[in-house]
Coordinates of N, CA and C in Angstrom, one line a residue:
Chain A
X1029 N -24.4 -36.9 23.6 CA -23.7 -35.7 23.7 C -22.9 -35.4 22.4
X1030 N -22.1 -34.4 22.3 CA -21.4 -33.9 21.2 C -22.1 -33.7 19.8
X1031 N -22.8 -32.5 20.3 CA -24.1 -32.6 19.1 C -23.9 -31.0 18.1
X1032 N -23.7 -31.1 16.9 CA -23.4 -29.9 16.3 C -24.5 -29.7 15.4
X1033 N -25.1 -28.3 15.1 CA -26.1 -28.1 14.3 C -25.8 -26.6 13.3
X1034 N -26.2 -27.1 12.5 CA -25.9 -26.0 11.1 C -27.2 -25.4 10.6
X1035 N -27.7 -24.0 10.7 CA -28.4 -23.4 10.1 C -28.3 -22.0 9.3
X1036 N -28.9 -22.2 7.7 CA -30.2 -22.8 8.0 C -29.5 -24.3 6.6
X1037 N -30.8 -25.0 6.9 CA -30.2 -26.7 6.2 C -30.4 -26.5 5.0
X1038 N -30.9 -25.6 4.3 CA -31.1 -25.2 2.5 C -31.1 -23.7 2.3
X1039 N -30.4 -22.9 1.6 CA -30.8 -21.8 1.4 C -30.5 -22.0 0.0
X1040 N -31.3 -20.7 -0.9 CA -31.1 -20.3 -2.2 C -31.3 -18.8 -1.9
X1041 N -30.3 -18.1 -3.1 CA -30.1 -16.8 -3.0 C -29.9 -16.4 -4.0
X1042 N -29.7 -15.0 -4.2 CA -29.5 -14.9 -6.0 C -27.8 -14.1 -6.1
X1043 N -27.7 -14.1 -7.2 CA -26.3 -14.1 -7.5 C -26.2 -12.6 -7.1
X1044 N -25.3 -12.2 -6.3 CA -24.6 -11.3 -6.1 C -25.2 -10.9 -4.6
X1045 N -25.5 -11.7 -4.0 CA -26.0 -11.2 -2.5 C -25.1 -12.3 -1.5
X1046 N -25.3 -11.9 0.0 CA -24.5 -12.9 1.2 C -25.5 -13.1 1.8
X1047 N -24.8 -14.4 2.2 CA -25.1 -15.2 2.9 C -24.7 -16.2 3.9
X1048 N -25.4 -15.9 5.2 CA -24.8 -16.4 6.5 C -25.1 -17.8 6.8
X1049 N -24.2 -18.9 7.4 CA -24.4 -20.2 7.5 C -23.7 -20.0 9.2
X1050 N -24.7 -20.9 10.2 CA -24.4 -20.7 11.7 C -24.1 -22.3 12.1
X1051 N -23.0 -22.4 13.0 CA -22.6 -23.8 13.3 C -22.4 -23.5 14.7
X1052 N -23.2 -24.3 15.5 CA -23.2 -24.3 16.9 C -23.1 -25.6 17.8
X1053 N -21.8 -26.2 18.7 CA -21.6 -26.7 19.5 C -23.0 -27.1 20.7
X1054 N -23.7 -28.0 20.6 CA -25.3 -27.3 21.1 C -24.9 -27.9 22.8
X1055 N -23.8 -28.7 22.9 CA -23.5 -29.4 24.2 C -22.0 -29.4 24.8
X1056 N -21.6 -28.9 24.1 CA -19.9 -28.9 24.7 C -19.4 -27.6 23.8
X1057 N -18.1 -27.3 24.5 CA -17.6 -25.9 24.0 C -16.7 -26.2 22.8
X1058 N -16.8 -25.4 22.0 CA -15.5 -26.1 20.9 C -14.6 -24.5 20.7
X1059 N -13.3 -25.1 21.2 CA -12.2 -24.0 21.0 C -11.8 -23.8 19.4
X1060 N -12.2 -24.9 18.4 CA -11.8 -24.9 17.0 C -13.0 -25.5 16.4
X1061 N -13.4 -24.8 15.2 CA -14.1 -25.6 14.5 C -13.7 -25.5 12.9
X1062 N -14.5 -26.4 12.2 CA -13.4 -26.1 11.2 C -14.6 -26.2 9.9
X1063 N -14.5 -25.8 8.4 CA -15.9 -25.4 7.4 C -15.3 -26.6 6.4
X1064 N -15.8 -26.8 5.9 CA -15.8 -27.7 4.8 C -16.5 -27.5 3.4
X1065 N -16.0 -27.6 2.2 CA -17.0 -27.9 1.2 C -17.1 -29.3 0.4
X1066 N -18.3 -29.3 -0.2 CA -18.2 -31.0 -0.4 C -19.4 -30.6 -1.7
X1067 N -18.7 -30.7 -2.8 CA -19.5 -31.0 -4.5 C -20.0 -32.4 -4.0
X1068 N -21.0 -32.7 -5.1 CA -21.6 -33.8 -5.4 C -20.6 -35.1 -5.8
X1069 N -20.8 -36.0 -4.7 CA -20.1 -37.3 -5.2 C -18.2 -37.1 -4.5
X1070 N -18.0 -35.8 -4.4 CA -16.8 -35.6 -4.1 C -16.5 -35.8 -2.7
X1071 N -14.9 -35.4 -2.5 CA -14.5 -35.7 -0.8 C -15.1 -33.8 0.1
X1072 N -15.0 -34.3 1.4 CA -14.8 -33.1 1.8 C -13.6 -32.3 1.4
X1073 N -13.7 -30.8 1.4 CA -12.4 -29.8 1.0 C -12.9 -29.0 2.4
X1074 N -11.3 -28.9 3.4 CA -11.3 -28.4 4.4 C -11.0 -26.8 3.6
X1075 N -11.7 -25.5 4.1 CA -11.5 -24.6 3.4 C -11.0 -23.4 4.7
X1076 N -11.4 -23.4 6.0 CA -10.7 -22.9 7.1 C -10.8 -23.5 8.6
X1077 N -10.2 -23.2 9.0 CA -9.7 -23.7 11.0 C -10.1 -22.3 11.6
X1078 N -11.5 -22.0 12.2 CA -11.9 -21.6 13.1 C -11.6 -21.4 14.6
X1079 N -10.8 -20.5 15.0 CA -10.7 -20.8 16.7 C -11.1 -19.5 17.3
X1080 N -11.7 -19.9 18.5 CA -12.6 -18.7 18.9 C -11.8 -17.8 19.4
X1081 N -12.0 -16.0 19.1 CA -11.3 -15.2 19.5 C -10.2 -15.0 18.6
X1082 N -10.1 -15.7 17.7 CA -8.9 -15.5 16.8 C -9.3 -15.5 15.6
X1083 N -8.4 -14.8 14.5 CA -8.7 -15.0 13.1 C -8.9 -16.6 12.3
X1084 N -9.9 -16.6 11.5 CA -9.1 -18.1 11.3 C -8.1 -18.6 10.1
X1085 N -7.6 -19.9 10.2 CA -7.0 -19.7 9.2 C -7.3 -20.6 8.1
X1086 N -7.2 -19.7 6.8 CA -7.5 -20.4 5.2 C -6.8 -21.3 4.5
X1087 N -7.3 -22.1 4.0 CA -6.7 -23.1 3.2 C -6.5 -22.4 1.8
X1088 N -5.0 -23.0 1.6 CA -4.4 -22.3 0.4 C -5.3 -23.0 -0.6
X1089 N -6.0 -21.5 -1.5 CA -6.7 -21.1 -2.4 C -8.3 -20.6 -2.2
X1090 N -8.3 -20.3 -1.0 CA -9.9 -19.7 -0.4 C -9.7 -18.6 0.0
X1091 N -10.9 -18.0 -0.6 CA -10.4 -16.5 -0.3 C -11.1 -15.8 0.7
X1092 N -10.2 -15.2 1.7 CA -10.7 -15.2 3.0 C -11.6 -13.9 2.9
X1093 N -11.8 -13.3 1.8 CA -12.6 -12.1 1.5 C -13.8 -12.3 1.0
X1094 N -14.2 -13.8 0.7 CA -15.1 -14.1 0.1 C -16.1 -14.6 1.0
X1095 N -15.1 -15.7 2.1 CA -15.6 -16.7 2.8 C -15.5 -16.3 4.1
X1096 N -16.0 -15.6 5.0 CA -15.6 -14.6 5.7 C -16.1 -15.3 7.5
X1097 N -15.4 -16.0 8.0 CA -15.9 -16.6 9.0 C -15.6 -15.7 10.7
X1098 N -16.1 -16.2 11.4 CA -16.2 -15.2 12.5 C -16.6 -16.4 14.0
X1099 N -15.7 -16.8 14.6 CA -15.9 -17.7 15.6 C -16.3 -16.8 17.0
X1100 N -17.3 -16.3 17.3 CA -17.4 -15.4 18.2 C -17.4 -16.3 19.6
X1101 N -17.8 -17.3 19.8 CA -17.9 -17.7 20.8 C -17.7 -19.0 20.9
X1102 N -17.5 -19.8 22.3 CA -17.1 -21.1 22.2 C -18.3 -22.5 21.7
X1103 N -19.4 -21.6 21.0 CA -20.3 -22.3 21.1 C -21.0 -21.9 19.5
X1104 N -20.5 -21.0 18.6 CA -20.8 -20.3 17.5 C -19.8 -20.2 17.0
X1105 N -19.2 -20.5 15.7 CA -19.1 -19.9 14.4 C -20.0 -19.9 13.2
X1106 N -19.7 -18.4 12.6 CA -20.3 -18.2 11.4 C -19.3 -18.3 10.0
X1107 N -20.4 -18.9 8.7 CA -19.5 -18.3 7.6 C -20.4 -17.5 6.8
X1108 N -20.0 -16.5 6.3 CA -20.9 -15.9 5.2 C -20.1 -15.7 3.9
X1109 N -21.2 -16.0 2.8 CA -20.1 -16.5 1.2 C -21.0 -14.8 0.8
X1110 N -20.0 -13.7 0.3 CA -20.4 -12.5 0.3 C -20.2 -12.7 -1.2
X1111 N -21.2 -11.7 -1.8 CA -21.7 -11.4 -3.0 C -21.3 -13.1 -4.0
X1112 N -22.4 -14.4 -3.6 CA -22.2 -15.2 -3.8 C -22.6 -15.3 -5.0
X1113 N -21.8 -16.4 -5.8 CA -22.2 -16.7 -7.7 C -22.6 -17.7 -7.7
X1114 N -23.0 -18.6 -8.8 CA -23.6 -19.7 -8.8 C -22.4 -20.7 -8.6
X1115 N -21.3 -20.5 -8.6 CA -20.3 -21.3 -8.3 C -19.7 -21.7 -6.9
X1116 N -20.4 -21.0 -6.5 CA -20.8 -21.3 -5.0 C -21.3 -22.2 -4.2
X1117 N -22.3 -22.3 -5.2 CA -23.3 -23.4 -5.2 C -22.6 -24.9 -4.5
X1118 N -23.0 -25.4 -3.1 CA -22.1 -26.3 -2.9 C -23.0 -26.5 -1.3
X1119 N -22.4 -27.9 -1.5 CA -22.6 -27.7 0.3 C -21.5 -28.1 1.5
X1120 N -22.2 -27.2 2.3 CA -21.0 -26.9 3.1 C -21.3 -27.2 4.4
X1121 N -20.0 -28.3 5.2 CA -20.5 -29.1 6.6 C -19.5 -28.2 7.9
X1122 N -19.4 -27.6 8.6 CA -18.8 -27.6 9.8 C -18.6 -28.4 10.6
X1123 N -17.5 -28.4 11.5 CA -17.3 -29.4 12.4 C -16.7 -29.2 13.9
X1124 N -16.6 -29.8 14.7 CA -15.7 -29.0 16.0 C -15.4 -30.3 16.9
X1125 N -14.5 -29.6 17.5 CA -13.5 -29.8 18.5 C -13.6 -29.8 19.6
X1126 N -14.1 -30.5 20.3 CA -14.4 -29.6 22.1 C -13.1 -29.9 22.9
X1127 N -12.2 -30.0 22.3 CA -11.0 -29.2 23.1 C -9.5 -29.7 22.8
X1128 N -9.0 -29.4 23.6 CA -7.2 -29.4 23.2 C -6.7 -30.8 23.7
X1129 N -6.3 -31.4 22.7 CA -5.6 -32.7 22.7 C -6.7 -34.0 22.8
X1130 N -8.2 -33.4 22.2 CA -9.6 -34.4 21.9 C -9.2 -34.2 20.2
X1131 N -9.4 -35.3 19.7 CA -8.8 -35.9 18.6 C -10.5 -35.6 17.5
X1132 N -11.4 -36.1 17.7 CA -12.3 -36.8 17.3 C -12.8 -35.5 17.0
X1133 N -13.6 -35.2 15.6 CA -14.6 -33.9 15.0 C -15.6 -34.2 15.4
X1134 N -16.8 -33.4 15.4 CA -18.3 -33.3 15.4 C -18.8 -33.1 14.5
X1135 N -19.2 -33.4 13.3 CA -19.6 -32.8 12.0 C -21.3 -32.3 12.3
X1136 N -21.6 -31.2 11.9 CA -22.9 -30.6 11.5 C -23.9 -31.5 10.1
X1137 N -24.7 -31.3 10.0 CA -25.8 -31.8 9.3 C -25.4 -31.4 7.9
X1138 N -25.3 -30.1 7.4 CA -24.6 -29.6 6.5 C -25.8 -28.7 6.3
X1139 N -25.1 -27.8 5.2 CA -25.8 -26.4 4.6 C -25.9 -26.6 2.7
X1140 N -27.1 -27.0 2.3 CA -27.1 -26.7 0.7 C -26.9 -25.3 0.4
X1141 N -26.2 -24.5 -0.1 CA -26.7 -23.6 -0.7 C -26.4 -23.4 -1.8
X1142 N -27.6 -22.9 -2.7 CA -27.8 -22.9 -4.5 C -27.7 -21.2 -4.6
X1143 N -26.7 -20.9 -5.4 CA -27.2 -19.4 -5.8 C -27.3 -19.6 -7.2
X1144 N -29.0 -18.7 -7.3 CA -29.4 -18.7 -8.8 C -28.7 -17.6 -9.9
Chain B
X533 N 2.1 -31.2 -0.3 CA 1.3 -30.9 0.4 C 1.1 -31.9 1.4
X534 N -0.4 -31.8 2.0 CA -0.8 -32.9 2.7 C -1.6 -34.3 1.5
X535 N -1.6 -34.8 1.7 CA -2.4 -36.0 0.7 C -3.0 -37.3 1.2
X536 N -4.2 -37.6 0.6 CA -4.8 -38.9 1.7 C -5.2 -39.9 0.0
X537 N -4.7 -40.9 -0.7 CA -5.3 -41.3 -1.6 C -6.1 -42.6 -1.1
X538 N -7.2 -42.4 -1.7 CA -8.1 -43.6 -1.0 C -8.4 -44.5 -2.4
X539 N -8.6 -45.6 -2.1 CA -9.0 -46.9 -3.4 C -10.2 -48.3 -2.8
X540 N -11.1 -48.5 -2.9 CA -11.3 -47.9 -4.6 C -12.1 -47.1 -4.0
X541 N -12.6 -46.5 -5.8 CA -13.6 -45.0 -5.4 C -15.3 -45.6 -5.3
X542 N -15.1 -47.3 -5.9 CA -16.8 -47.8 -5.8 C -16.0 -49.3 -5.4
X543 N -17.4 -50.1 -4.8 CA -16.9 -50.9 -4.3 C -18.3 -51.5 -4.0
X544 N -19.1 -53.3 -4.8 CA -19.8 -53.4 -4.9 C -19.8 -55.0 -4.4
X545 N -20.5 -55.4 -3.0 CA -20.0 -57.1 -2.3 C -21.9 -57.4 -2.5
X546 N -21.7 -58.8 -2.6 CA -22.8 -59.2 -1.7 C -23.6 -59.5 -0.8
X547 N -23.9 -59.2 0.0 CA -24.6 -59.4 1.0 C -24.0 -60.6 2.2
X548 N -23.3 -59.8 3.0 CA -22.7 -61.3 4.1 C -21.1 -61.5 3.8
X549 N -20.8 -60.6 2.3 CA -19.1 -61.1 2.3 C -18.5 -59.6 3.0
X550 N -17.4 -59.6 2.5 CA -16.4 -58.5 3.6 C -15.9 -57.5 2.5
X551 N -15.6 -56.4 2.5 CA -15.2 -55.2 1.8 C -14.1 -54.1 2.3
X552 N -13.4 -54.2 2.0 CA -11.9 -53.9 2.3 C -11.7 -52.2 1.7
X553 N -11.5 -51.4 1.9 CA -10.9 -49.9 1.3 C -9.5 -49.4 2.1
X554 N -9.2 -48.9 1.1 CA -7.4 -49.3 1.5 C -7.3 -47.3 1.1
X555 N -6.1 -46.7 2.1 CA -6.0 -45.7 2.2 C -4.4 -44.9 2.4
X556 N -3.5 -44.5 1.4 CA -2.5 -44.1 1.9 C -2.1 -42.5 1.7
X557 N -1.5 -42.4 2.7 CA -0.9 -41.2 2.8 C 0.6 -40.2 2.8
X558 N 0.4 -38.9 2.9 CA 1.9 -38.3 2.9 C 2.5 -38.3 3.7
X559 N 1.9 -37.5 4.7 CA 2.5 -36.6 5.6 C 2.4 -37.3 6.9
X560 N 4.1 -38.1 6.8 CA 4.7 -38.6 8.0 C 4.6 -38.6 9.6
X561 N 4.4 -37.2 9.4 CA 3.7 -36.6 10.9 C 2.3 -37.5 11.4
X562 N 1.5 -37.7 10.6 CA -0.1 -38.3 10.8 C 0.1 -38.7 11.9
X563 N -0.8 -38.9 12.8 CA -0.9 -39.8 14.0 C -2.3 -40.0 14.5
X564 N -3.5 -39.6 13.4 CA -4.4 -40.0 13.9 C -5.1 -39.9 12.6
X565 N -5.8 -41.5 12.5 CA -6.2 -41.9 11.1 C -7.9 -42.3 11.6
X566 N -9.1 -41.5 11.0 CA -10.5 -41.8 11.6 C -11.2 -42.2 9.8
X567 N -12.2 -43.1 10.1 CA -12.9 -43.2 9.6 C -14.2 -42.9 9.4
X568 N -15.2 -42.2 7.9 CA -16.2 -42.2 8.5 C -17.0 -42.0 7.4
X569 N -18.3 -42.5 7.5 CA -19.5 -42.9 6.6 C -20.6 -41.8 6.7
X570 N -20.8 -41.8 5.4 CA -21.5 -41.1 4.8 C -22.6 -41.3 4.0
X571 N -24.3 -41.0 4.5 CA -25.4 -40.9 3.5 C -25.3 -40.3 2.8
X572 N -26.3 -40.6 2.2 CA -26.4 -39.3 0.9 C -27.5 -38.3 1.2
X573 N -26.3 -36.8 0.9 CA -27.4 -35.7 1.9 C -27.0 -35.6 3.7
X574 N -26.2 -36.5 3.9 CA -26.1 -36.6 5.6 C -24.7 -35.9 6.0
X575 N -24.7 -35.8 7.3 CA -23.4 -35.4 7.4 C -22.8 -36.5 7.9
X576 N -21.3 -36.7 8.1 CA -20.3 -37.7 7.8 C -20.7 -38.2 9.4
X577 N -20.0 -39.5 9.5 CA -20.4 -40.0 10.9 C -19.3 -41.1 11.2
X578 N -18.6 -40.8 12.2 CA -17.6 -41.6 12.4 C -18.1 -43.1 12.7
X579 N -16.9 -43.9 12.2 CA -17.1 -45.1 12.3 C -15.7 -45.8 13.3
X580 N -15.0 -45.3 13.2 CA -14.1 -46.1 13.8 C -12.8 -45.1 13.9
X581 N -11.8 -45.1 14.3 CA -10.3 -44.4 14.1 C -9.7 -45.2 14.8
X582 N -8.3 -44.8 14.6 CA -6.9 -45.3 15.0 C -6.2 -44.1 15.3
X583 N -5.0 -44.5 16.0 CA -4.0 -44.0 16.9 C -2.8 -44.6 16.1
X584 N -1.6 -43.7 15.8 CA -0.3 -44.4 15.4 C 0.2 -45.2 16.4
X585 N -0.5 -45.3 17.7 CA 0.8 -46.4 18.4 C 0.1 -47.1 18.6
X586 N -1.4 -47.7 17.9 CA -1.7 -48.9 17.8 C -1.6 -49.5 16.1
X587 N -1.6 -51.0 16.0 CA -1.7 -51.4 14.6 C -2.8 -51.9 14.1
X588 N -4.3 -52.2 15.0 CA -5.1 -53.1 14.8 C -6.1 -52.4 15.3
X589 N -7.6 -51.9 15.5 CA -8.6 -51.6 16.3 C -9.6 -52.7 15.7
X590 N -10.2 -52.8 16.3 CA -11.9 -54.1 16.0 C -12.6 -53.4 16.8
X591 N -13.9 -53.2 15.8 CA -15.0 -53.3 17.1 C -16.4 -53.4 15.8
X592 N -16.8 -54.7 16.5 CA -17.6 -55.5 15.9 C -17.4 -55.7 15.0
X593 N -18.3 -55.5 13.8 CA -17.9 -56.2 12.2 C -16.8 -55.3 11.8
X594 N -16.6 -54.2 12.1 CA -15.2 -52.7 11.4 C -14.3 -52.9 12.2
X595 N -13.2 -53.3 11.2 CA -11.8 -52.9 11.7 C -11.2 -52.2 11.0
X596 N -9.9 -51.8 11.8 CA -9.1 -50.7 10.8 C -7.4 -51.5 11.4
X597 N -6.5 -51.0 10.1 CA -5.5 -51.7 10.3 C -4.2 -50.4 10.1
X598 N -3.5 -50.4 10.8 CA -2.6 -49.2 10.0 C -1.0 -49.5 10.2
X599 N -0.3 -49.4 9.1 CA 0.9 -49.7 8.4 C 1.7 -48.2 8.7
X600 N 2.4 -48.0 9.8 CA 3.0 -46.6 9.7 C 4.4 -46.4 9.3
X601 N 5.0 -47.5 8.8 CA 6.4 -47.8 7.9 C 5.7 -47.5 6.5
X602 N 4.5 -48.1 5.9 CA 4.1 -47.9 4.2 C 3.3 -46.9 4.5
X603 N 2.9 -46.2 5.6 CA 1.8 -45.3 5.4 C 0.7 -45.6 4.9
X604 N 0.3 -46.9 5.3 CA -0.7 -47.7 5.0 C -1.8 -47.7 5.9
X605 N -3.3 -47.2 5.5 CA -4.2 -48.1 6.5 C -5.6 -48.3 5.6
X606 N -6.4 -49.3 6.3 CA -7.7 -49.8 5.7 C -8.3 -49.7 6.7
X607 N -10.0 -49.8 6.2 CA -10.9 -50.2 6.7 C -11.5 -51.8 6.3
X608 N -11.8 -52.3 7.6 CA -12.6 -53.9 6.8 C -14.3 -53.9 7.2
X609 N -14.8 -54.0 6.6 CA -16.2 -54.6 6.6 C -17.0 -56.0 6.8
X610 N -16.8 -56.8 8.1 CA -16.9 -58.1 7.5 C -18.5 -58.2 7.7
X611 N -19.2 -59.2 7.3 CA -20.6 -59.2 7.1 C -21.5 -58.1 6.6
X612 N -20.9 -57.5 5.8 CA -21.8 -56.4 5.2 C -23.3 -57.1 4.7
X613 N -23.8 -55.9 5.0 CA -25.7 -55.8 5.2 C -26.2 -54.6 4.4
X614 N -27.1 -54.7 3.8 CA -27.3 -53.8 2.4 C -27.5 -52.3 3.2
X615 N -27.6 -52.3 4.7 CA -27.4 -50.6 5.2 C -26.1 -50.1 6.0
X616 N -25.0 -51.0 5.2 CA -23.5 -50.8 4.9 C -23.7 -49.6 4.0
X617 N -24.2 -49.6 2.8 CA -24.4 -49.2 1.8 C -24.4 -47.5 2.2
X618 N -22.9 -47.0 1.3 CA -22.9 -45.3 1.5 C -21.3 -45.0 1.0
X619 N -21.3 -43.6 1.4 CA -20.0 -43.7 1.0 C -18.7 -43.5 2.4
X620 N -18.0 -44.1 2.6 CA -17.0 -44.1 3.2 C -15.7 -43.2 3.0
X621 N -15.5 -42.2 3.9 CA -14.0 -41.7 4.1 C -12.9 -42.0 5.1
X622 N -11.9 -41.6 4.7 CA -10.8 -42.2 5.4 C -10.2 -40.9 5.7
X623 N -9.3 -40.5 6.6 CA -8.6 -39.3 6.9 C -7.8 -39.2 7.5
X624 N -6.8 -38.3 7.1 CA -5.2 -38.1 8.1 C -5.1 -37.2 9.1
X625 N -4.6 -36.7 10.3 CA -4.7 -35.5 11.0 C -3.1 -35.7 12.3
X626 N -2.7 -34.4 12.0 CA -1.3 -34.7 13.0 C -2.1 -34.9 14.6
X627 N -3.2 -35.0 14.5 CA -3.7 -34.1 16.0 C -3.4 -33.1 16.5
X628 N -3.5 -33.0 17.8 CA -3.3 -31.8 18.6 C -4.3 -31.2 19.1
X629 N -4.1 -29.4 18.9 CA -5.1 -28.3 18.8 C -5.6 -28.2 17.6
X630 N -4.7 -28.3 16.6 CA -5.7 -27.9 15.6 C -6.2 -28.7 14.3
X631 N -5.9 -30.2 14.5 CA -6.4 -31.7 14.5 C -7.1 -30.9 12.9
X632 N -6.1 -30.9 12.1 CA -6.7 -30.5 10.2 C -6.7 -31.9 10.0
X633 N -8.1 -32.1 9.7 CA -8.0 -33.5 9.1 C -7.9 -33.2 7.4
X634 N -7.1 -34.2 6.6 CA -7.0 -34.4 5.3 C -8.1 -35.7 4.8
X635 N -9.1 -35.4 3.9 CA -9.9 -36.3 3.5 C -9.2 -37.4 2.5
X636 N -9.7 -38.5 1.9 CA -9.4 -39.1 0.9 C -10.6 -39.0 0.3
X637 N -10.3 -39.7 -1.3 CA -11.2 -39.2 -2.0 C -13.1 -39.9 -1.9
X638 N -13.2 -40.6 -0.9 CA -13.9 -41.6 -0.7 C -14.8 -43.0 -1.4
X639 N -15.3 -43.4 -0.9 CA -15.2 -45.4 -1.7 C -17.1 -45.3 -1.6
X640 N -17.6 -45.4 -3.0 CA -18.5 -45.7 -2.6 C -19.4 -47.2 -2.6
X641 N -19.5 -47.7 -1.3 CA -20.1 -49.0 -1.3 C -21.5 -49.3 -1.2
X642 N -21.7 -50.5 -2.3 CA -22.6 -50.8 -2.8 C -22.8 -52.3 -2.2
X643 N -24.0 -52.5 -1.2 CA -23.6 -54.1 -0.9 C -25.3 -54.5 -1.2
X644 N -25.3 -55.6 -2.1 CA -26.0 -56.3 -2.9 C -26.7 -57.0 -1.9
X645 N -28.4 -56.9 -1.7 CA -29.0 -58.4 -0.8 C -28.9 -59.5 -1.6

């Protein structure tokens, strides 16, 4: 159980276009989930807290205009990196929570995405 | 801020000895410190965690130890096996609802046949 999946597992795009990355709880409901980015060799960087039905909230220096997430359901959030640069370029893990006062994450597979 | 510093950042045993990564943090509040390993290309995968109102967990060859006077905790590795081999994080999180885990910078281990 507690199985999370991220699609799609590679994308490339060209500079100045968006792009949607889907993180789905595929067995349990998750009230929070949360995005991550992770450069090469480096730690994860939590970059927002997803909670369903609510706005989420950003980590000081991410810009919530860029990175534009949308938890629509207890079983779905999305992120989309809008009019993305090559600095973007990164990969990005989601993770969730199936519920209030469950400690333990579910991490997703992760999302490459290269913008040329 | 929040802060998790992990040591070391590589970490190279031989085959069958033990491998220690040591982890401290800020924010006093923490009360829930997880561990977890990482392929390369994979997504992260827990190995073990702690609870502040325990000092010791084991289970099998990984243990974790946590110092909540120094804000101290480690991971131990004993009998490492060359698909030990990845990189390891360590992380801080008040719990709760909205359980923000803080990463460290992670250790990457290298265990020699």
């Amino acid at each position: 159980g507690a199985v999370v999946s991220q699609h799609p597992s590679r994308v490339i795009c060209k500079s100045g276009t968006s792009v949607k990355i889907e993180c789905r709880s595929l067995d349990f409901q998750a009230t929070t989930m949360f995005w991550y980015r992770q450069f090469p060799k480096k730690s994860l960087m939590l970059m927002a807290t997803s909670n369903e039905g609510s706005k989420a909230t950003y980590e000081q220096g991410v810009e919530k205009d860029k990175f534009l997430i949308n938890h629509a359901s207890l079983t779905l959030s999305t992120l989309t990196v809008t009019s993305a640069q090559p600095e973007d370029s990164s990969f990005y893990i989601c993770s969730a929570l199936s519920g209030q006062g469950i400690y333990e994450q579910y991490f997703g597979p992760g999302t490459r995405l290269t913008v040329t | 801020g929040e802060n998790v510093e992990q040591h070391p950042s590589t970490l190279s045993v031989q085959e069958g000895d033990s491998a220690v990564i040591k982890c401290t943090y800020s924010d006093s509040a923490s009360n829930y410190f997880p561990w977890y390993k990482q392929e390369l290309g994979k997504r992260p995968q827990l190995i073990i965690d702690i609870r502040s109102n325990v000092g010791e967990k084991k289970d099998q060859r990984i243990a974790v130890t946590l110092n909540k006077t120094a804000k101290h905790f480690s991971l131990h590795i004993t009998e490492t096996q060359p698909e030990d081999s990845a990189v390891y994080f360590c992380a801080a999180s008040r719990g709760g609802a909205t359980n923000k885990l803080i990463f460290g910078t992670g250790t990457l281990l290298a265990v020699q046949p």
